[in-house]
Coordinates of C-alpha atoms in Angstrom, one line a residue:
M1 CA 0.2 -0.5 -0.2
D2 CA 1.4 3.6 -0.5
L3 CA 1.7 6.5 1.3
E4 CA -2.2 7.8 0.2
F5 CA -3.7 5.5 1.0
N6 CA -2.0 4.7 4.8
K7 CA -3.5 8.3 5.1
N8 CA -6.5 7.8 4.1
E9 CA -6.9 4.7 6.1
D10 CA -5.6 6.6 9.8
K11 CA -8.2 9.9 9.2
M12 CA -11.0 6.9 8.5
R13 CA -9.9 5.1 11.5
L14 CA -9.8 7.7 13.2
L15 CA -13.6 8.5 12.2
I16 CA -14.6 5.3 13.6
S17 CA -13.3 5.5 16.5
E18 CA -14.9 8.6 17.0
M19 CA -18.2 7.5 16.2
T20 CA -17.3 4.0 18.6
Q21 CA -17.0 6.4 21.3
K22 CA -19.8 8.2 21.2
F23 CA -21.9 5.3 20.0
D24 CA -20.7 3.8 23.8
K25 CA -22.3 6.5 25.8
I26 CA -25.5 6.9 23.3
S27 CA -25.8 3.1 24.6
L28 CA -25.9 4.1 28.3
G29 CA -29.1 5.8 27.8
G30 CA -30.2 7.7 30.8
G31 CA -26.7 6.8 32.8
K32 CA -25.4 3.7 34.8
S33 CA -27.3 5.0 38.2
K34 CA -30.4 4.1 35.9
I35 CA -29.8 1.4 34.4
K36 CA -28.1 0.6 38.0
K37 CA -32.7 1.7 39.2
Q38 CA -34.0 -0.8 35.7
H39 CA -31.9 -3.7 37.3
E40 CA -33.4 -3.5 40.7
Q41 CA -36.6 -2.6 39.7
G42 CA -36.1 -6.4 38.0
K43 CA -36.2 -5.2 34.9
L44 CA -33.7 -5.4 32.0
T45 CA -32.4 -2.1 30.1
A46 CA -34.1 -2.0 26.5
R47 CA -31.0 -2.6 24.4
E48 CA -30.4 -5.8 27.0
R49 CA -33.8 -6.7 26.1
I50 CA -33.0 -6.9 22.4
N51 CA -29.8 -8.0 22.5
F52 CA -32.2 -11.0 24.9
L53 CA -34.7 -11.6 22.0
L54 CA -32.5 -11.9 19.1
D55 CA -30.9 -14.7 17.5
D56 CA -27.6 -15.8 19.4
D57 CA -24.4 -14.8 16.8
S58 CA -26.8 -13.3 13.8
E59 CA -26.6 -9.9 12.4
S60 CA -28.8 -6.4 13.2
I61 CA -28.4 -2.6 11.8
E62 CA -29.3 -1.0 15.2
I63 CA -32.0 2.5 13.7
G64 CA -31.4 5.6 14.8
A65 CA -28.6 4.8 16.9
F66 CA -27.9 8.7 17.0
V67 CA -30.9 10.4 16.8
G68 CA -31.7 13.0 18.6
D69 CA -27.2 13.9 19.9
G70 CA -27.0 17.0 20.7
M71 CA -30.6 18.4 20.8
Y72 CA -33.0 18.7 23.8
G73 CA -30.5 20.4 26.4
E74 CA -32.4 22.0 28.1
Y75 CA -34.5 19.0 29.2
G76 CA -31.5 17.2 29.3
G77 CA -30.8 15.9 26.2
C78 CA -32.6 12.6 24.8
P79 CA -29.6 9.7 24.1
S80 CA -31.3 7.7 20.7
G81 CA -34.2 9.2 20.5
G82 CA -35.5 7.3 24.3
V83 CA -36.2 4.8 22.0
V84 CA -34.4 1.5 20.8
V85 CA -34.5 0.2 16.9
V86 CA -33.0 -2.7 15.6
M87 CA -33.8 -4.3 12.3
G88 CA -32.1 -8.4 13.3
Y89 CA -33.2 -11.7 13.8
V90 CA -35.2 -13.2 16.2
S91 CA -35.7 -17.2 15.8
K92 CA -34.6 -17.0 12.6
K93 CA -37.3 -14.9 11.3
Q94 CA -35.7 -11.4 10.1
C95 CA -37.6 -8.2 11.6
I96 CA -38.2 -5.0 13.2
V97 CA -37.6 -4.6 17.3
V98 CA -39.0 -1.3 18.7
A99 CA -37.9 -0.6 22.5
N100 CA -38.4 1.8 24.8
D101 CA -35.7 3.1 27.3
A102 CA -37.1 3.6 30.5
T103 CA -33.8 4.9 31.8
V104 CA -33.9 8.1 29.1
K105 CA -37.0 10.2 30.8
A106 CA -39.0 7.0 32.2
G107 CA -39.1 6.0 28.6
A108 CA -40.8 9.5 27.7
W109 CA -41.4 10.8 23.9
F110 CA -40.1 14.0 23.0
P111 CA -41.1 14.5 19.1
I112 CA -38.3 13.1 17.8
T113 CA -38.3 9.9 19.6
A114 CA -42.2 9.5 17.6
K115 CA -40.6 10.4 14.4
K116 CA -38.4 7.3 15.0
N117 CA -40.9 5.1 16.2
L118 CA -42.5 6.0 12.6
R119 CA -39.4 5.2 10.5
A120 CA -39.7 2.2 12.3
Q121 CA -43.1 1.4 10.8
E122 CA -42.7 2.6 8.0
I123 CA -39.4 0.4 7.4
A124 CA -41.8 -2.6 8.7
M125 CA -44.9 -1.5 6.0
E126 CA -42.7 -1.0 3.3
N127 CA -41.0 -4.9 3.8
K128 CA -43.7 -6.1 5.3
L129 CA -41.5 -7.3 8.1
P130 CA -43.4 -8.1 10.9
I131 CA -42.9 -5.7 14.5
I132 CA -42.0 -6.3 17.8
Y133 CA -42.9 -3.2 20.4
L134 CA -41.3 -3.8 23.9
V135 CA -43.3 -0.8 26.1
D136 CA -41.6 0.5 29.1
S137 CA -42.7 4.4 28.9
A138 CA -44.1 7.1 30.7
G139 CA -46.2 8.7 27.5
V140 CA -45.7 11.8 25.9
F141 CA -43.0 14.3 27.5
L142 CA -45.8 16.9 28.4
P143 CA -43.4 20.4 27.8
L144 CA -42.7 19.1 24.5
Q145 CA -46.6 18.3 24.1
D146 CA -47.4 20.4 21.2
E147 CA -45.1 19.3 19.0
I148 CA -45.7 15.7 19.3
F149 CA -49.4 15.1 20.2
P150 CA -51.7 16.6 17.3
D151 CA -49.9 16.4 13.9
K152 CA -49.8 14.4 10.4
E153 CA -46.6 13.0 11.4
H154 CA -47.1 13.0 15.7
F155 CA -48.1 10.7 18.2
G156 CA -51.5 9.4 16.5
R157 CA -49.6 8.2 13.7
I158 CA -48.9 5.4 15.4
F159 CA -51.8 4.3 16.2
R160 CA -52.8 4.3 12.5
N161 CA -49.8 2.3 11.7
N162 CA -50.4 -0.1 13.3
A163 CA -54.3 -0.6 11.9
K164 CA -53.0 -0.1 8.6
M165 CA -50.0 -3.2 9.4
S166 CA -53.0 -5.2 10.8
S167 CA -54.2 -4.8 7.5
M168 CA -51.5 -5.6 5.5
G169 CA -51.3 -9.0 7.3
I170 CA -47.7 -7.6 9.1
T171 CA -47.4 -9.4 12.0
Q172 CA -47.4 -7.0 15.7
I173 CA -46.5 -8.0 19.0
S174 CA -46.3 -6.0 22.3
A175 CA -44.5 -7.0 25.0
V176 CA -45.8 -4.0 28.1
M177 CA -42.7 -4.5 30.1
G178 CA -43.3 -1.2 32.4
S179 CA -45.8 1.6 32.5
C180 CA -47.9 2.1 29.2
V181 CA -50.2 4.9 29.7
A182 CA -53.0 7.1 28.4
G183 CA -52.8 7.3 25.2
G184 CA -49.9 4.6 24.5
A185 CA -51.9 1.9 25.8
Y186 CA -53.8 1.7 22.4
L187 CA -50.8 0.5 21.3
P188 CA -50.0 -2.8 22.3
I189 CA -53.9 -3.4 22.4
M190 CA -54.2 -2.5 18.1
S191 CA -51.2 -5.5 18.0
D192 CA -52.1 -8.9 17.2
E193 CA -50.8 -10.0 20.4
A194 CA -50.2 -8.0 23.4
L195 CA -47.8 -9.8 26.4
I196 CA -47.5 -8.0 30.5
V197 CA -44.8 -8.6 33.7
N198 CA -46.6 -9.6 36.3
K199 CA -45.6 -6.8 39.0
T200 CA -43.7 -4.3 36.3
G201 CA -45.7 -4.4 33.7
T202 CA -48.8 -1.6 33.7
I203 CA -52.1 -0.6 31.0
F204 CA -53.9 2.3 31.6
L205 CA -55.5 4.8 30.5
A206 CA -55.2 7.4 33.7
G207 CA -52.8 6.1 36.5
S208 CA -54.0 6.0 40.0
Y209 CA -53.2 9.8 40.9
L210 CA -55.7 10.7 37.7
V211 CA -58.0 8.6 39.3
K212 CA -58.1 9.6 42.8
A213 CA -58.2 13.3 41.4
A214 CA -60.5 12.6 38.3
I215 CA -63.0 11.0 39.7
G216 CA -62.3 10.1 43.4
E217 CA -62.1 6.5 43.6
D218 CA -58.9 5.0 45.3
I219 CA -57.0 2.2 43.6
D220 CA -53.4 1.0 43.5
N221 CA -51.9 1.4 39.9
E222 CA -51.6 -2.6 40.0
T223 CA -55.0 -3.0 40.5
L224 CA -56.0 -1.1 38.5
G225 CA -54.0 -2.3 35.1
G226 CA -51.4 -4.8 36.0
A227 CA -51.1 -7.9 35.0
Q228 CA -53.4 -9.8 37.1
T229 CA -56.1 -7.8 35.9
H230 CA -55.9 -7.5 32.2
C231 CA -55.1 -11.0 32.0
E232 CA -57.4 -12.5 34.3
I233 CA -60.6 -9.9 34.0
S234 CA -60.8 -7.1 31.5
G235 CA -58.8 -9.7 28.3
V236 CA -57.0 -6.6 27.0
T237 CA -53.6 -8.8 27.7
D238 CA -52.7 -12.3 26.2
Y239 CA -49.7 -13.7 27.8
K240 CA -49.0 -13.0 31.5
S241 CA -45.5 -13.1 32.3
E242 CA -43.0 -14.0 35.6
N243 CA -40.0 -11.5 34.3
D244 CA -38.4 -10.0 31.4
E245 CA -36.9 -13.6 30.3
D246 CA -39.9 -14.9 30.4
C247 CA -41.3 -12.8 28.5
L248 CA -38.7 -12.6 25.9
K249 CA -38.9 -16.5 25.8
T250 CA -42.5 -16.3 25.4
I251 CA -42.0 -13.5 22.1
K252 CA -39.1 -16.2 20.9
N253 CA -41.7 -19.5 20.8
I254 CA -44.6 -16.9 19.3
F255 CA -42.0 -16.0 16.8
S256 CA -40.6 -20.1 15.6
K257 CA -44.2 -20.6 15.1
I258 CA -45.1 -18.1 11.6
G259 CA -44.9 -18.9 8.5
D260 CA -43.4 -17.6 5.1
F261 CA -44.7 -15.3 2.6
E262 CA -44.8 -14.7 -1.1
K263 CA -41.5 -13.4 -1.5
A264 CA -40.6 -10.5 -4.5
G265 CA -37.9 -12.3 -6.2
F266 CA -34.9 -10.8 -6.4
N267 CA -32.5 -12.7 -7.6
R268 CA -29.9 -14.4 -5.2
I269 CA -27.0 -16.9 -5.9
E270 CA -23.7 -17.9 -3.0
S271 CA -22.2 -15.0 -1.4
V272 CA -18.6 -14.7 -2.2
D273 CA -16.3 -12.5 -1.1
P274 CA -14.3 -9.4 -2.7
K275 CA -11.4 -10.8 -4.4
K276 CA -9.8 -7.5 -3.5
D277 CA -9.6 -7.4 -0.1
K278 CA -12.5 -5.7 1.6
N279 CA -11.2 -4.1 4.8
E280 CA -9.0 -1.9 2.7
I281 CA -12.2 0.2 1.6
I282 CA -11.8 2.3 5.1
G283 CA -8.0 3.0 2.8
I284 CA -9.8 4.5 -0.5
L285 CA -11.6 8.4 0.4
P286 CA -9.3 10.6 0.7
S287 CA -7.9 11.8 4.2
S288 CA -9.0 15.5 2.4
R289 CA -12.6 16.0 0.5
D290 CA -11.5 17.9 -2.1
K291 CA -9.0 15.2 -3.4
P292 CA -9.9 13.0 -6.5
Y293 CA -10.0 9.0 -5.8
N294 CA -10.8 6.0 -8.3
T295 CA -14.7 5.1 -7.4
R296 CA -14.2 1.9 -8.9
D297 CA -11.7 0.8 -6.2
V298 CA -15.2 1.3 -3.9
I299 CA -16.9 -0.8 -5.6
E300 CA -14.6 -3.6 -5.8
R301 CA -14.1 -3.7 -1.9
L302 CA -18.0 -3.7 -1.6
V303 CA -18.5 -6.6 -4.3
D304 CA -19.0 -10.4 -4.9
N305 CA -15.8 -11.4 -6.1
S306 CA -14.6 -7.7 -7.5
D307 CA -17.1 -8.5 -10.3
F308 CA -18.4 -5.1 -11.8
E309 CA -20.4 -5.6 -15.2
E310 CA -19.3 -1.7 -16.0
Y311 CA -22.9 0.3 -18.2
K312 CA -21.9 2.5 -21.1
K313 CA -18.0 3.0 -19.5
G314 CA -16.9 5.6 -21.8
Y315 CA -19.8 7.9 -22.1
G316 CA -21.1 10.0 -19.1
E317 CA -18.0 9.3 -16.9
T318 CA -19.0 11.4 -13.5
I319 CA -21.4 8.9 -12.7
V320 CA -20.4 4.8 -12.6
C321 CA -22.8 2.8 -13.4
G322 CA -22.8 -1.4 -13.4
Y323 CA -24.6 -4.3 -12.7
A324 CA -22.9 -6.7 -9.3
R325 CA -23.9 -9.1 -6.7
V326 CA -23.8 -8.0 -3.3
E327 CA -23.5 -11.5 0.1
G328 CA -24.8 -13.1 -3.9
W329 CA -28.0 -10.4 -4.5
A330 CA -27.6 -9.0 -8.3
V331 CA -28.0 -5.2 -7.0
G332 CA -27.4 -2.4 -9.5
I333 CA -25.0 0.8 -8.7
I334 CA -24.8 4.2 -9.0
A335 CA -22.2 5.5 -7.7
N336 CA -20.4 9.5 -8.1
E337 CA -16.6 9.4 -10.1
R338 CA -14.5 11.5 -8.3
K339 CA -11.6 11.9 -10.4
L340 CA -11.2 14.0 -13.4
V341 CA -12.0 12.9 -16.5
K342 CA -12.1 14.3 -20.3
S343 CA -15.0 13.6 -21.9
K344 CA -15.4 12.4 -25.5
K345 CA -15.8 15.8 -27.3
G346 CA -12.4 16.5 -25.3
E347 CA -13.5 18.9 -22.2
M348 CA -12.2 18.2 -18.6
Q349 CA -15.2 16.9 -16.8
F350 CA -14.9 18.1 -12.8
G351 CA -15.6 14.6 -10.4
G352 CA -18.4 14.2 -8.2
V353 CA -20.6 16.8 -10.5
I354 CA -23.6 15.6 -12.5
Y355 CA -23.8 16.7 -16.3
S356 CA -25.5 16.1 -18.6
D357 CA -24.4 13.0 -20.4
S358 CA -23.8 11.2 -16.3
A359 CA -27.8 12.0 -16.1
D360 CA -28.9 10.9 -19.4
K361 CA -26.3 7.8 -18.2
A362 CA -27.7 7.3 -14.9
T363 CA -31.4 7.5 -16.0
R364 CA -31.2 4.8 -18.5
F365 CA -29.7 2.3 -16.6
I366 CA -32.6 2.8 -14.5
A367 CA -34.9 2.4 -15.6
N368 CA -33.0 -1.7 -17.1
C369 CA -32.8 -1.7 -13.3
N370 CA -36.5 -1.4 -13.0
Q371 CA -37.7 -3.6 -15.9
K372 CA -34.4 -6.8 -14.9
K373 CA -36.4 -6.8 -10.9
I374 CA -32.3 -5.7 -9.9
P375 CA -32.7 -4.0 -6.6
L376 CA -30.7 0.0 -6.8
I377 CA -28.0 0.9 -4.9
F378 CA -26.2 4.7 -4.8
L379 CA -22.8 5.2 -3.7
Q380 CA -23.0 9.3 -3.1
D381 CA -20.0 11.4 -3.4
V382 CA -21.6 14.4 -4.8
N383 CA -21.4 17.9 -4.9
G384 CA -24.2 18.4 -7.3
F385 CA -25.1 19.4 -10.9
M386 CA -22.9 21.2 -13.2
V387 CA -23.5 25.1 -13.5
G388 CA -22.3 27.7 -16.1
S389 CA -24.0 28.8 -19.8
R390 CA -22.5 25.5 -21.7
S391 CA -24.1 23.3 -18.8
E392 CA -27.9 25.3 -19.1
H393 CA -27.5 25.9 -22.9
S394 CA -26.6 22.0 -23.0
G395 CA -30.0 21.5 -21.1
I396 CA -28.7 20.2 -17.6
I397 CA -31.7 21.1 -16.0
K398 CA -33.8 19.0 -18.4
D399 CA -31.1 15.6 -18.0
G400 CA -31.3 16.2 -14.4
A401 CA -35.0 16.6 -13.9
K402 CA -35.1 13.4 -16.2
M403 CA -33.5 11.1 -13.5
V404 CA -34.9 12.9 -10.5
N405 CA -37.7 11.5 -12.5
V406 CA -37.2 7.6 -13.6
M407 CA -35.6 7.6 -10.0
S408 CA -38.5 8.9 -8.0
N409 CA -41.2 6.6 -9.7
S410 CA -38.8 3.5 -9.6
V411 CA -40.7 0.8 -8.3
V412 CA -37.2 -1.9 -7.2
P413 CA -36.1 -0.9 -3.8
K414 CA -33.3 1.4 -3.5
F415 CA -30.3 2.0 -1.2
T416 CA -28.7 4.7 -0.4
I417 CA -24.8 5.0 1.2
I418 CA -23.5 8.7 2.2
M419 CA -19.6 8.2 1.6
G420 CA -18.2 11.9 0.9
N421 CA -20.3 14.9 -0.3
S422 CA -24.2 14.9 -0.3
Y423 CA -24.5 18.5 -1.2
G424 CA -27.6 20.5 -3.2
A425 CA -29.7 18.8 -6.0
G426 CA -26.9 15.9 -5.6
N427 CA -28.8 14.4 -3.1
Y428 CA -31.6 14.0 -4.1
A429 CA -30.9 12.8 -8.0
M430 CA -28.4 10.7 -5.6
C431 CA -31.6 9.2 -3.8
G432 CA -31.8 11.4 -0.9
K433 CA -34.3 10.9 2.6
A434 CA -37.0 12.6 0.0
F435 CA -36.7 9.6 -2.4
D436 CA -37.7 6.8 -0.1
P437 CA -34.7 4.6 -0.2
R438 CA -35.5 1.3 1.6
L439 CA -32.5 2.3 4.1
I440 CA -30.0 5.4 4.2
V441 CA -27.0 5.0 5.5
S442 CA -23.8 7.3 6.2
W443 CA -19.8 6.6 7.2
P444 CA -18.6 8.8 8.8
S445 CA -17.4 10.9 6.4
A446 CA -20.1 12.4 5.3
K447 CA -21.7 16.0 4.6
M448 CA -24.8 16.7 3.6
A449 CA -25.9 20.4 3.1
V450 CA -27.4 22.4 -0.1
M451 CA -23.5 23.4 -0.6
G452 CA -19.6 22.9 -0.1
G453 CA -19.0 24.4 3.3
E454 CA -16.2 27.2 2.2
Q455 CA -19.0 28.1 -0.5
A456 CA -21.4 28.6 1.2
A457 CA -19.4 30.3 4.1
K458 CA -18.6 33.0 1.9
V459 CA -22.1 33.6 1.2
L460 CA -23.5 34.2 4.1
L461 CA -21.0 36.0 4.8
Q462 CA -21.3 38.4 2.3
I463 CA -25.6 38.3 3.2
E464 CA -24.1 39.1 7.2
K465 CA -21.8 41.6 6.3
S466 CA -24.9 43.6 3.7
S467 CA -26.7 43.1 6.9
L468 CA -24.4 44.6 9.6
K469 CA -23.5 47.9 6.9
K470 CA -27.3 48.9 6.4
Q471 CA -26.7 48.8 10.4
G472 CA -24.1 51.2 10.3
Q473 CA -21.4 48.9 11.4
K474 CA -18.1 49.4 10.0
I475 CA -16.7 45.7 8.8
D476 CA -13.2 45.7 9.7
K477 CA -11.0 42.5 8.0
N478 CA -10.7 42.0 11.6
K479 CA -14.4 41.6 11.8
E480 CA -14.7 40.1 8.6
E481 CA -12.3 36.8 9.8
E482 CA -14.0 36.4 13.1
L483 CA -17.4 36.3 11.1
L484 CA -15.7 34.2 8.9
K485 CA -15.0 32.0 11.4
T486 CA -18.2 31.8 13.7
I487 CA -20.4 30.9 10.2
T488 CA -17.6 28.5 8.9
D489 CA -17.8 27.0 12.2
R490 CA -21.9 26.7 12.1
Y491 CA -22.8 26.1 8.7
D492 CA -19.4 22.5 9.9
R493 CA -21.5 21.5 12.1
Q494 CA -24.8 21.3 10.4
T495 CA -23.2 19.2 7.6
S496 CA -21.7 16.4 10.1
P497 CA -23.1 13.1 9.7
Y498 CA -24.0 13.7 13.4
Y499 CA -25.9 16.2 13.2
A500 CA -28.2 14.3 10.2
A501 CA -28.5 11.0 12.3
S502 CA -29.4 12.8 14.9
R503 CA -33.0 14.8 13.2
L504 CA -33.1 10.9 11.4
W505 CA -32.3 12.3 7.9
V506 CA -30.5 9.0 7.6
D507 CA -31.4 5.7 9.9
A508 CA -27.4 4.8 10.9
I509 CA -23.9 6.2 10.6
I510 CA -22.1 2.8 9.2
D511 CA -18.2 2.1 9.5
P512 CA -17.3 1.2 6.1
R513 CA -16.5 -2.6 6.3
D514 CA -20.1 -3.1 7.6
T515 CA -21.9 -1.7 4.2
R516 CA -22.1 -4.8 2.9
K517 CA -23.9 -6.3 5.5
V518 CA -26.7 -3.3 4.9
I519 CA -26.9 -3.6 1.4
S520 CA -27.3 -7.3 2.3
M521 CA -30.2 -7.2 4.8
G522 CA -31.6 -4.2 3.6
I523 CA -32.5 -6.7 0.1
E524 CA -33.5 -9.8 2.1
A525 CA -36.2 -7.0 3.5
A526 CA -37.0 -5.8 0.6
N527 CA -37.7 -9.3 -0.5
N528 CA -40.7 -10.2 2.0
S529 CA -42.6 -7.6 -0.1
P530 CA -43.4 -8.4 -4.1
I531 CA -43.9 -5.4 -6.0
T532 CA -47.4 -4.7 -6.9
E533 CA -47.3 -2.1 -9.7
S534 CA -45.1 -1.7 -12.7
Y535 CA -43.1 0.6 -13.4
N536 CA -44.0 4.0 -15.4
P537 CA -41.9 7.0 -14.9
G538 CA -44.9 9.4 -16.5
V539 CA -43.9 12.3 -18.6
I540 CA -40.4 12.5 -19.4
Q541 CA -38.9 15.4 -22.3
V542 CA -36.7 13.5 -24.9

């Protein structure tokens, strides 16, 4: 390996180490003292429950681990949004598991908690995956109730989705392992089957204090809505468990009986490791994001046997398209090329920029994959579309619109990996979050924004200077440098992958070496949902 590779690898290892350290802190939820209190109550933590439930030595993907990062500081923070979501395997059945983290504000729902729960349900609905809810929540976080209660994508949407999934035949199992109060009580009872843990699980629309205040009745919570009440008197729950472990074992037993359903039929053969060392994938992206590299070097360490059947290789070279396999699954790859290339017209084209010919090639390739029922993988490292008179006169807007059109109307599942830059309309054309990828993840090297930091900072500086001058303030060189630093620091923070992950703009930040696993598990999930609509891109101007 050359010196440049070693520099790149060292930088990526540092980013991965930072990610691991942040995750280790977040995985403590509300902290060690709250975990200890949970254990003293005879309860496992959210992550302990999930680990017990999932099959031993099976693969899994945590969705939204960094959700809430840097948010709600005035309320003490909300690690992982107060809920843990994992795609994994229970009794060899792929599923989604959602577990309230009672160490974080007693499992109360913040606005971002609702968004994360809805994303978990969305993944289950898109892929027809069974979903398990491990309930232990004090309900809505009241100081922020106006941001979580009444709107379309707020708390109530959870119950609407419960009903929709039931009509779709998607298995939903709920286990009440702690508090389950007020409107939240509908979630387990709108599931197919509900379990409750004796002495620690309770379900009621109003707790004992509120009942006393509302109607003057004296009653304790256990008598009001404990396991014995709901299993033997009301019939609200179906199974009474003696402790967390007993409850989780019952779920495993139920899952082991679930039958198989019709598959989408995506092509898969036996998996083969890449010929090129797949661990070398962390040494390819340049340590400095303005340096070029060959995207095929990434692809060859990502795909089976390093085999890549490239489509229109000599045309539209700032986007690389082609067929390959990932862990045996047939895929179509659309990737941004970062190196400087010369077009057939003799023009130099900047890497990471989408030109008209590149957009045209990608449009045709996406259509081909839809015709062949091949899932699409987007590898993003894009600065946007080319600007300037030559591009405008050649119809860059029309060609970009065609690419966005076919990608938006694609009926095969799409998966997006943000490796580096994800700027402007390039984010959209390469299947950003707004375009319904089944999974969208980023490497710790990713940056997401309307434009690059340097360009944006200069634009924002001019706006700020103009505003200050109108107020009669003089801007000397020192003041200008101070303003530029403040603007750049703020903008850089907003382009961080953690800023995106905290708001669920991406489902996860991953070690690049886990990319194959994420793609494979994603396609396996999508294969549970047959394609029922034909591909129709609508009106496209030729």
